[in-house]
XYZ file of C-alpha atoms in Angstrom:
224
model
C 84.065 -3.480 -55.730
C 85.203 -0.006 -56.547
C 85.603 1.052 -60.294
C 87.065 4.433 -60.775
C 85.430 6.031 -57.734
C 82.016 4.370 -58.399
C 80.574 1.451 -56.368
C 78.553 -1.060 -58.396
C 75.532 0.240 -56.608
C 75.924 3.622 -58.082
C 77.417 5.345 -55.076
C 80.304 7.837 -55.769
C 83.627 8.140 -53.796
C 85.954 10.601 -55.593
C 88.848 9.613 -53.456
C 88.861 6.200 -54.858
C 91.233 5.699 -57.866
C 90.349 3.246 -60.615
C 91.434 -0.376 -59.616
C 90.115 -2.074 -62.706
C 90.334 -1.227 -66.425
C 87.247 -1.949 -68.555
C 87.052 -2.196 -72.430
C 83.562 -1.591 -73.998
C 82.300 -4.188 -76.450
C 79.126 -4.302 -78.671
C 77.464 -6.797 -80.882
C 74.151 -7.456 -82.602
C 71.646 -5.345 -84.382
C 73.361 -2.007 -85.541
C 71.092 0.075 -88.022
C 71.633 3.400 -86.265
C 75.242 2.766 -84.928
C 73.980 1.742 -81.415
C 77.025 -0.513 -81.149
C 79.392 2.515 -81.190
C 81.541 0.979 -83.927
C 81.305 4.016 -86.270
C 79.365 1.902 -88.913
C 76.062 0.368 -89.311
C 77.182 -3.212 -89.640
C 75.678 -6.082 -87.572
C 78.001 -8.306 -85.666
C 77.326 -11.681 -84.209
C 80.359 -11.789 -81.990
C 81.610 -8.942 -79.686
C 83.615 -6.137 -81.160
C 85.461 -3.560 -79.113
C 84.301 0.047 -79.146
C 87.330 2.155 -79.697
C 90.560 1.429 -77.565
C 89.797 3.064 -74.207
C 89.799 0.946 -71.044
C 87.985 3.546 -68.931
C 84.278 2.577 -69.069
C 82.448 2.204 -65.891
C 78.643 1.832 -66.576
C 76.706 1.050 -69.857
C 73.022 1.078 -70.741
C 71.430 0.119 -73.960
C 67.796 1.223 -75.124
C 65.723 1.517 -78.088
C 68.493 1.600 -80.897
C 70.719 3.855 -78.711
C 73.292 3.394 -75.975
C 74.888 5.385 -73.180
C 77.774 4.959 -70.857
C 79.717 6.635 -68.171
C 83.386 6.500 -67.988
C 85.508 6.226 -64.825
C 86.207 10.115 -64.983
C 82.340 10.521 -64.407
C 81.846 11.881 -68.037
C 78.676 10.909 -69.763
C 78.608 9.459 -73.477
C 75.803 8.427 -75.796
C 75.498 7.053 -79.435
C 73.081 5.495 -81.853
C 69.523 6.684 -82.805
C 68.613 10.062 -81.508
C 64.875 10.376 -82.074
C 63.394 12.813 -79.789
C 66.815 13.875 -78.355
C 67.287 10.819 -76.216
C 71.155 11.205 -76.503
C 71.039 14.502 -74.637
C 73.272 16.472 -77.037
C 70.767 19.148 -77.756
C 69.908 17.755 -81.208
C 68.310 14.859 -82.972
C 71.424 13.809 -84.927
C 72.360 10.049 -85.021
C 75.866 9.063 -83.900
C 77.619 5.738 -84.713
C 80.476 6.270 -82.185
C 80.416 7.524 -78.577
C 79.821 11.314 -78.163
C 80.148 13.085 -74.745
C 77.123 14.656 -73.369
C 77.917 18.006 -72.069
C 81.167 18.678 -70.215
C 80.430 17.657 -66.689
C 82.253 14.796 -64.885
C 79.760 14.024 -61.973
C 77.610 11.239 -63.490
C 77.097 8.096 -61.429
C 74.197 6.091 -63.013
C 72.303 6.011 -66.280
C 69.387 4.102 -67.655
C 68.296 4.186 -71.318
C 64.705 3.454 -72.371
C 62.897 3.055 -75.677
C 63.050 6.788 -76.546
C 64.137 8.614 -73.363
C 67.163 8.529 -70.984
C 67.351 9.024 -67.122
C 70.498 9.480 -65.252
C 71.794 10.418 -61.706
C 74.614 12.743 -60.940
C 76.931 12.096 -57.982
C 75.162 14.703 -56.041
C 71.954 12.712 -56.134
C 70.031 14.851 -58.567
C 67.894 13.169 -61.168
C 68.070 14.299 -64.965
C 66.185 13.071 -68.066
C 65.968 13.729 -71.717
C 64.244 12.619 -74.691
C 60.569 11.707 -75.550
C 58.114 13.013 -73.064
C 54.457 12.538 -74.644
C 53.265 10.663 -71.619
C 55.479 12.576 -69.183
C 58.038 9.976 -68.903
C 60.648 12.579 -68.119
C 58.858 13.574 -65.073
C 59.118 17.414 -65.151
C 55.356 17.978 -65.030
C 55.082 18.562 -68.916
C 54.654 16.494 -72.120
C 57.347 18.582 -74.010
C 60.230 16.641 -75.497
C 63.804 17.763 -74.322
C 67.051 17.002 -76.312
C 69.311 18.031 -73.398
C 69.079 16.819 -69.913
C 66.715 18.546 -67.579
C 66.586 18.164 -63.596
C 63.559 16.346 -62.227
C 62.524 17.829 -59.119
C 65.113 18.678 -56.153
C 65.127 15.446 -54.275
C 67.987 13.160 -53.855
C 67.905 9.900 -55.793
C 69.921 6.511 -55.444
C 68.480 4.441 -58.350
C 66.430 4.889 -61.537
C 65.032 2.670 -64.185
C 62.635 2.894 -67.259
C 60.273 1.154 -69.333
C 58.371 1.934 -72.494
C 57.681 5.753 -72.059
C 57.669 5.492 -68.187
C 60.204 5.800 -65.361
C 60.632 4.839 -61.759
C 63.249 5.702 -59.101
C 64.090 5.283 -55.565
C 65.000 8.280 -53.415
C 67.597 8.390 -50.882
C 65.007 7.774 -48.133
C 64.070 4.356 -49.747
C 60.716 5.720 -51.202
C 59.634 4.433 -54.552
C 58.327 6.860 -57.179
C 56.934 6.435 -60.700
C 55.713 8.595 -63.680
C 54.845 8.482 -67.288
C 52.917 6.034 -69.446
C 50.448 4.028 -67.306
C 48.406 2.323 -69.935
C 48.531 -1.016 -68.125
C 48.951 0.004 -64.609
C 52.766 -0.228 -64.820
C 53.233 2.660 -62.483
C 51.571 0.836 -59.598
C 49.110 3.822 -58.833
C 46.217 1.542 -58.813
C 44.683 3.278 -61.877
C 45.629 3.817 -65.655
C 46.264 7.479 -65.642
C 49.458 8.850 -67.016
C 51.596 11.015 -64.732
C 53.898 13.785 -65.967
C 55.446 14.229 -62.358
C 56.804 11.477 -59.897
C 54.208 10.098 -57.673
C 55.016 7.988 -54.645
C 54.070 4.276 -54.805
C 52.863 3.140 -51.362
C 54.792 3.866 -48.112
C 57.196 0.924 -47.957
C 60.902 1.174 -48.327
C 62.505 -0.326 -51.465
C 66.019 -1.361 -52.771
C 65.833 -2.414 -56.263
C 63.682 -1.668 -59.301
C 63.263 -2.872 -63.057
C 61.078 -1.481 -65.641
C 59.836 -3.789 -68.486
C 57.982 -2.806 -71.777
C 54.595 -2.462 -69.939
C 55.277 -3.686 -66.573
C 57.367 -3.038 -63.509
C 59.165 -5.360 -60.779
C 60.550 -4.066 -57.574
C 62.211 -5.574 -54.471
C 61.308 -4.063 -50.980
C 63.980 -3.474 -48.159
C 62.669 -6.809 -46.412
C 63.597 -8.813 -49.500
C 59.974 -9.416 -51.022
C 59.398 -9.090 -54.659
C 56.548 -7.146 -56.085
C 55.087 -6.689 -59.626
């Protein structure tokens, strides 16, 4: 189904107009404003975030949230420790704030203290906590604004507790960051600050847990 130019699988088609309008709702724990309701009140039932009906994708993480609107703009709110909101600071926000001025974001994934996102041109970007190399830029320096990860083209990204994994456009699987329990799949416990390829198979879906990873290969088999 097309939603404002984006397919549900993250592909982008700028010629497709929005066919469905989506409201954004939040509820639950809210000490840092991660619900986006401009307060720190907890709610046990869904509350609408603003009045806009132009939300396309949303992701929640460690006390912060991020979303992409149908116009391709990126927004974030909540706890901003280590700059995970990507706004160039560590200020907490209790309502959605735009990240930069670009309108070419297609998918996003928030982790415990860092964020990864893909633009419509297939480039991969990250910001936030980076002590274990979870941003994937070959350093362990924290970044409060999105930085590009390599020059490859990517179709899907996911994150866990201080680590990330992504699938390139050719179907190969890559992982980086915290590897304390082997969650990167590299057959060791060594942290990686740059993406490393996992095997040589082709993959179609990934999911990062707290300290573990699940992925589906192109033949439909499930791996962990």
